[in-house]
mmCIF file of C-alpha atoms in Angstrom:
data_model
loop_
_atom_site.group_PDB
_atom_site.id
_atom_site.type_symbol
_atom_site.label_atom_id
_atom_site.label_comp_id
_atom_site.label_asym_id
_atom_site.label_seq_id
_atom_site.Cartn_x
_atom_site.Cartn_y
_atom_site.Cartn_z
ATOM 1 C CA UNK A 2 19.717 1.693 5.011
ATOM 2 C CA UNK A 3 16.280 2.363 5.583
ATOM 3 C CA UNK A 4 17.171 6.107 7.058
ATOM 4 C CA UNK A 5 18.804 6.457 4.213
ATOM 5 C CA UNK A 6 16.100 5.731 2.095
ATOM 6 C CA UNK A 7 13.951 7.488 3.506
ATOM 7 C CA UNK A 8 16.021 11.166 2.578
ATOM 8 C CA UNK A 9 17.204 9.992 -0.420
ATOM 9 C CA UNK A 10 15.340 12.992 -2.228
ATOM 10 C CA UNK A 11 12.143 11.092 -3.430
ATOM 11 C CA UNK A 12 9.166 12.966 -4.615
ATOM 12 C CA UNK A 13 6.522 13.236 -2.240
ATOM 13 C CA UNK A 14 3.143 13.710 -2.777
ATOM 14 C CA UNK A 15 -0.214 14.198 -0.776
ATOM 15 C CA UNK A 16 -3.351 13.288 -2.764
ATOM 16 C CA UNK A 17 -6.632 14.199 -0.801
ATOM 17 C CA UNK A 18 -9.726 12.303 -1.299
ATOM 18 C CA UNK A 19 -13.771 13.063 -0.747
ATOM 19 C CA UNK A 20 -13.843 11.527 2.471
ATOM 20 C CA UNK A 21 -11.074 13.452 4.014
ATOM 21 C CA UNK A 22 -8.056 10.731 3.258
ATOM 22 C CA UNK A 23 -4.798 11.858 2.348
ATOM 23 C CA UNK A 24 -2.994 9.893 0.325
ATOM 24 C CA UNK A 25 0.872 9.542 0.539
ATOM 25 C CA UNK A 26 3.165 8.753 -2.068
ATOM 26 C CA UNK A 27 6.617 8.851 -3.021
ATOM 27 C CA UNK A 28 8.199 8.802 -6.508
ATOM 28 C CA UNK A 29 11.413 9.083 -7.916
ATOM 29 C CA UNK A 30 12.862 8.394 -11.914
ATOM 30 C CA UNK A 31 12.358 10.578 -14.214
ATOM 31 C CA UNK A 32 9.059 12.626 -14.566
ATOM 32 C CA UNK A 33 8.435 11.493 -18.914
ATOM 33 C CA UNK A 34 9.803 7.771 -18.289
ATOM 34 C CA UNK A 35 7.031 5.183 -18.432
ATOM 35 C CA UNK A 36 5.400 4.875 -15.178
ATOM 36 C CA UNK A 37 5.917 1.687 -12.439
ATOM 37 C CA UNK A 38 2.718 2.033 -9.686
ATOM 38 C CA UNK A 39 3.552 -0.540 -7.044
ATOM 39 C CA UNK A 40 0.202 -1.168 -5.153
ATOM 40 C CA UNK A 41 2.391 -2.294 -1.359
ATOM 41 C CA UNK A 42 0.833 -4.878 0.751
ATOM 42 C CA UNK A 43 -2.394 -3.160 2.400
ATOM 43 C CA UNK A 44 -1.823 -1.387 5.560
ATOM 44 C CA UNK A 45 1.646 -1.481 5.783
ATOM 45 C CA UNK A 46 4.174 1.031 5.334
ATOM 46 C CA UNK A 47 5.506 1.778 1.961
ATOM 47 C CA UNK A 48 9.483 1.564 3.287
ATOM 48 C CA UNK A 49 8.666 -2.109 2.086
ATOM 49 C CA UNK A 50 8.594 -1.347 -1.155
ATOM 50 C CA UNK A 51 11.862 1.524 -1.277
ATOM 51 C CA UNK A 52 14.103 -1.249 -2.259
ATOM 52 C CA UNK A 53 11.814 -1.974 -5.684
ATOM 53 C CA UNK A 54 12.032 2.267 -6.315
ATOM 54 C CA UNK A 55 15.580 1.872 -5.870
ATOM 55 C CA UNK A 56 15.842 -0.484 -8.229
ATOM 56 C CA UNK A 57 14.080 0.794 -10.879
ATOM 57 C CA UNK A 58 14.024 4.795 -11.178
ATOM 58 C CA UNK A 59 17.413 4.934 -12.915
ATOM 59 C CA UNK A 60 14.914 4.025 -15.794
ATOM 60 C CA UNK A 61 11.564 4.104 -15.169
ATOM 61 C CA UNK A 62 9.472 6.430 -13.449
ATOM 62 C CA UNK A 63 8.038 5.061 -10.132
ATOM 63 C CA UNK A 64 5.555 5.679 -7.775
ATOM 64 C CA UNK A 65 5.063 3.733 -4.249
ATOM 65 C CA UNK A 66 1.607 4.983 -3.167
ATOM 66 C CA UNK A 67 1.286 4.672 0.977
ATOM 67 C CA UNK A 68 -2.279 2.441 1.449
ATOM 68 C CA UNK A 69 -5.163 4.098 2.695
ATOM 69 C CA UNK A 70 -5.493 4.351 6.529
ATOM 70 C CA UNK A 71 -1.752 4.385 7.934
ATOM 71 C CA UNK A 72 -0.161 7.772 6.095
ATOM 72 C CA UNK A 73 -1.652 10.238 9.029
ATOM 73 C CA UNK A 74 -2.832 9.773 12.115
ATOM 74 C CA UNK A 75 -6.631 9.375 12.594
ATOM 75 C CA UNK A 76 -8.076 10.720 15.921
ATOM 76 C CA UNK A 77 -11.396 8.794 16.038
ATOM 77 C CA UNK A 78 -11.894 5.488 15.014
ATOM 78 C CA UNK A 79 -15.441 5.902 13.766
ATOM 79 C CA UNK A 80 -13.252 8.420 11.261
ATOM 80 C CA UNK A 81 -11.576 5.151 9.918
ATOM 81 C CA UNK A 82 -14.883 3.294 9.672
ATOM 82 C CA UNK A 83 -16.241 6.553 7.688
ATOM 83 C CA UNK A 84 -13.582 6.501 5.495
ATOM 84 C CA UNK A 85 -13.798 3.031 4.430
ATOM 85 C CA UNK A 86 -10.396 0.336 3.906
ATOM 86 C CA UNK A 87 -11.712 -2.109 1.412
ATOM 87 C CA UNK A 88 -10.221 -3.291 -1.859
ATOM 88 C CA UNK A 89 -12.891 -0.679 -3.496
ATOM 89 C CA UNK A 90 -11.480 2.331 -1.734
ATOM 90 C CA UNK A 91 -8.216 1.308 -1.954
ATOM 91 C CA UNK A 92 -8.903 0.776 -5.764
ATOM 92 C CA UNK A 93 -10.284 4.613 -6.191
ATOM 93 C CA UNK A 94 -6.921 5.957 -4.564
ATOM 94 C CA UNK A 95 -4.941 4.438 -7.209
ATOM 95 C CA UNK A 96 -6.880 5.246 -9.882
ATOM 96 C CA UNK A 97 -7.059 8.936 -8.271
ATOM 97 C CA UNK A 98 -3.217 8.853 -7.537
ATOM 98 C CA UNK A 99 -2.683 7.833 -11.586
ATOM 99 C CA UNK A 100 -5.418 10.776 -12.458
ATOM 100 C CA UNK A 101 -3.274 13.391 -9.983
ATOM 101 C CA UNK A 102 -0.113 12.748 -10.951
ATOM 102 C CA UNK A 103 -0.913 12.269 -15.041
ATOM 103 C CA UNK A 104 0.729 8.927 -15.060
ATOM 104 C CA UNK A 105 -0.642 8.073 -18.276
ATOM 105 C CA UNK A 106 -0.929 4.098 -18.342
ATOM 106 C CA UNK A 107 1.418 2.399 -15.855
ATOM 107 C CA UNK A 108 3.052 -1.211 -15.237
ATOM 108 C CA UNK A 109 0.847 -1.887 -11.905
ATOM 109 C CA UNK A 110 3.232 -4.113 -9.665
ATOM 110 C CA UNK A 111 1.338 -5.373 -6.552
ATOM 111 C CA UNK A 112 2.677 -6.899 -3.529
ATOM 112 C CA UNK A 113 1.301 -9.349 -1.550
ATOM 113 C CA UNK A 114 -2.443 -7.943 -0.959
ATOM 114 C CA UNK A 115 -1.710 -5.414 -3.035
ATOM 115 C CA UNK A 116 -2.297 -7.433 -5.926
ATOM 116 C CA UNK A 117 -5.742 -7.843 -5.392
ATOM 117 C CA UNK A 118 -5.804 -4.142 -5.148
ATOM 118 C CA UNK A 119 -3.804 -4.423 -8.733
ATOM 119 C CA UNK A 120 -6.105 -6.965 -10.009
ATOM 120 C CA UNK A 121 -9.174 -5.062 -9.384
ATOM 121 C CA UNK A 122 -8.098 -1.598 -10.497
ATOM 122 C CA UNK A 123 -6.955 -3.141 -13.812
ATOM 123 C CA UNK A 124 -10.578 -4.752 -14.422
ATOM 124 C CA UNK A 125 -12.333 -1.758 -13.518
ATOM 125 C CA UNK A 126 -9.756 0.965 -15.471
ATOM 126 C CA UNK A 127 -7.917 -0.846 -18.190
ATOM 127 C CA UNK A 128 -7.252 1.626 -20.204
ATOM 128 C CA UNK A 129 -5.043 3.424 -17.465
ATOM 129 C CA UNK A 130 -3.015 0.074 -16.806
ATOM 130 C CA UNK A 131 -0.223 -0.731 -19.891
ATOM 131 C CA UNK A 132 0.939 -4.010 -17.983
ATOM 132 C CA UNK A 133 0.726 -5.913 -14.725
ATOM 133 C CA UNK A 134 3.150 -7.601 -12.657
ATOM 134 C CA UNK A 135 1.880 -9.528 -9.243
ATOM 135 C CA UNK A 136 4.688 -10.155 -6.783
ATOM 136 C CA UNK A 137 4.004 -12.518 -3.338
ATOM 137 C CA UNK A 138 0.475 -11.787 -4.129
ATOM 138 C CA UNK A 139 -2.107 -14.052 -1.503
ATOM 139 C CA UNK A 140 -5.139 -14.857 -3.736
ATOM 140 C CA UNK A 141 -8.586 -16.568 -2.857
ATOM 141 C CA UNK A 142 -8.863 -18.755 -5.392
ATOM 142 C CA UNK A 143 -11.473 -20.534 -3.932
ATOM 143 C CA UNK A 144 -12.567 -23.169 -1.324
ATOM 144 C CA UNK A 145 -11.343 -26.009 -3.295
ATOM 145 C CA UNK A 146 -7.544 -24.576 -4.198
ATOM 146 C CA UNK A 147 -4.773 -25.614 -1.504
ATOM 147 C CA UNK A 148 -3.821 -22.982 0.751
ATOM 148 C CA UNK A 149 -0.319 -22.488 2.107
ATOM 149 C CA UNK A 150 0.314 -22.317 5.959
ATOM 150 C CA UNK A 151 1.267 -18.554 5.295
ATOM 151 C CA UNK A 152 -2.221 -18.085 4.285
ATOM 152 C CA UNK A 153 -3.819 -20.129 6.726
ATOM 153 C CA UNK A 154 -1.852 -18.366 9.383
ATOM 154 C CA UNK A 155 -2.753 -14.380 8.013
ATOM 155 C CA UNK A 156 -5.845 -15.571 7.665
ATOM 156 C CA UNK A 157 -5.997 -16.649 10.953
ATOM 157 C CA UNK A 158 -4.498 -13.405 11.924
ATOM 158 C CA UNK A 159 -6.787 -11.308 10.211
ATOM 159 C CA UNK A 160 -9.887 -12.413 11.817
ATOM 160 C CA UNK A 161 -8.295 -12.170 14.900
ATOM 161 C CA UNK A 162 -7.510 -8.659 14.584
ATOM 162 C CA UNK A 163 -11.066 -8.014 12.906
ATOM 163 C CA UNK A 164 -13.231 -9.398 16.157
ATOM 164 C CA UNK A 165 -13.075 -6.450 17.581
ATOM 165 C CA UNK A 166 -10.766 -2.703 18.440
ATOM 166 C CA UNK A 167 -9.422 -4.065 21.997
ATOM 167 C CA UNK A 168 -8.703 -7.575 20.134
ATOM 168 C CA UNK A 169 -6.792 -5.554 17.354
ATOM 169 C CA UNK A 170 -5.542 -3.092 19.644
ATOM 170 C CA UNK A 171 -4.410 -6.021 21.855
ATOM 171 C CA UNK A 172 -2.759 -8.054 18.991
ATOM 172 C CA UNK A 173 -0.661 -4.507 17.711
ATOM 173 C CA UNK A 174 1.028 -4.415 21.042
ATOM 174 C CA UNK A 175 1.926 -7.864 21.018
ATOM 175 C CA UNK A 176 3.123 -7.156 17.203
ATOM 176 C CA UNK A 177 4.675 -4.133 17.786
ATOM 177 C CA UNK A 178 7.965 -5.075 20.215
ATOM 178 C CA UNK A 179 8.796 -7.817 17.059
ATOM 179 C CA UNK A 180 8.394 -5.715 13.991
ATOM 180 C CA UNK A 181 9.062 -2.169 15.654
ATOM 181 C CA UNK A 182 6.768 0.819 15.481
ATOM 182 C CA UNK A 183 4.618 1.200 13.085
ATOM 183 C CA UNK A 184 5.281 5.134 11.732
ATOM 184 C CA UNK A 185 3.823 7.221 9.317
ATOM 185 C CA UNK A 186 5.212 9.143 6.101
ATOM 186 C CA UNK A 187 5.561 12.179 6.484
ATOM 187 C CA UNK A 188 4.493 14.807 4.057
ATOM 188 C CA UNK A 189 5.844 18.020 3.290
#
């Protein structure tokens, strides 16, 4: 099903950006419908989200923008330092994504850390945001709120991966034989 997704005749687009990032999105529904953004969880491929386009473009226009970082390939790493993969960078794609494709406001639906991504991008623009919808979405809400053992676990995870490139590169290739290979969208 996901092959089939995949050439189902979505939209593609391929928003550069200052520092050299491409962004990659699909869209599909019809062009003057309002507009659904879904902000996908960070750094993973988009394909997660086809199922919610699927769903919704019989009415609604709606775009699935690919997260910074994992829609091309990136020679260098000190290219992916350059370009930067925080919640602020992420947040000027989709607000440069919106501006590109004239969205006009949209329903911002974030997923998992995409929400924060959501969250942020609808304080700093509100005007360009007409709703917001947070789905699975792993919040810090502080030292004191309970965490789940998802979130103990990612976060675990995450710091792992963070300590250093052969640490991260290490933890991908034990990753990688469980969830497959991780692929990029291809645009053109």
């Amino acid at each position: 099903r996901c092959h089939q997704d995949e050439n189902a005749g979505y939209r593609r687009h391929a928003v550069p950006r200052p520092d050299g990032t491409v962004l990659a999105a699909v869209e599909a529904g019809p062009p003057a419908a309002p507009c659904v953004l879904i902000s996908p969880p960070c750094a993973l491929s988009y394909r997660l989200s086809l199922p919610w386009l699927r769903a919704l473009r019989s009415t609604y226009r709606c775009v699935i923008m690919q997260t910074r970082g994992t829609s091309g390939r990136i020679e260098h790493a000190e290219d992916f330092d350059d370009r930067g993969s925080g919640v602020a960078d992420q947040v000027a794609d989709l607000l440069a994504l919106t501006e590109e494709l004239a969205t006009g406001p949209v329903h911002l639906m974030g997923i998992c850390g995409g929400a924060a991504v959501a969250l942020a991008a609808a304080a700093q623009e509100p005007g360009r945001v007409s709703s917001l919808s947070l789905w699975h979405a792993d919040l810090e809400l502080g030292q004191e709120a309970a965490k789940t053992d998802q979130q103990i676990n990612l976060r675990a995870l995450l710091d792992l991966g963070g300590e250093s490139r052969d640490t991260a590169a290490w933890l991908r290739a034990k990753l990688t034989p469980v969830i497959g290979p991780l692929v990029s969208l291809e645009i053109g």
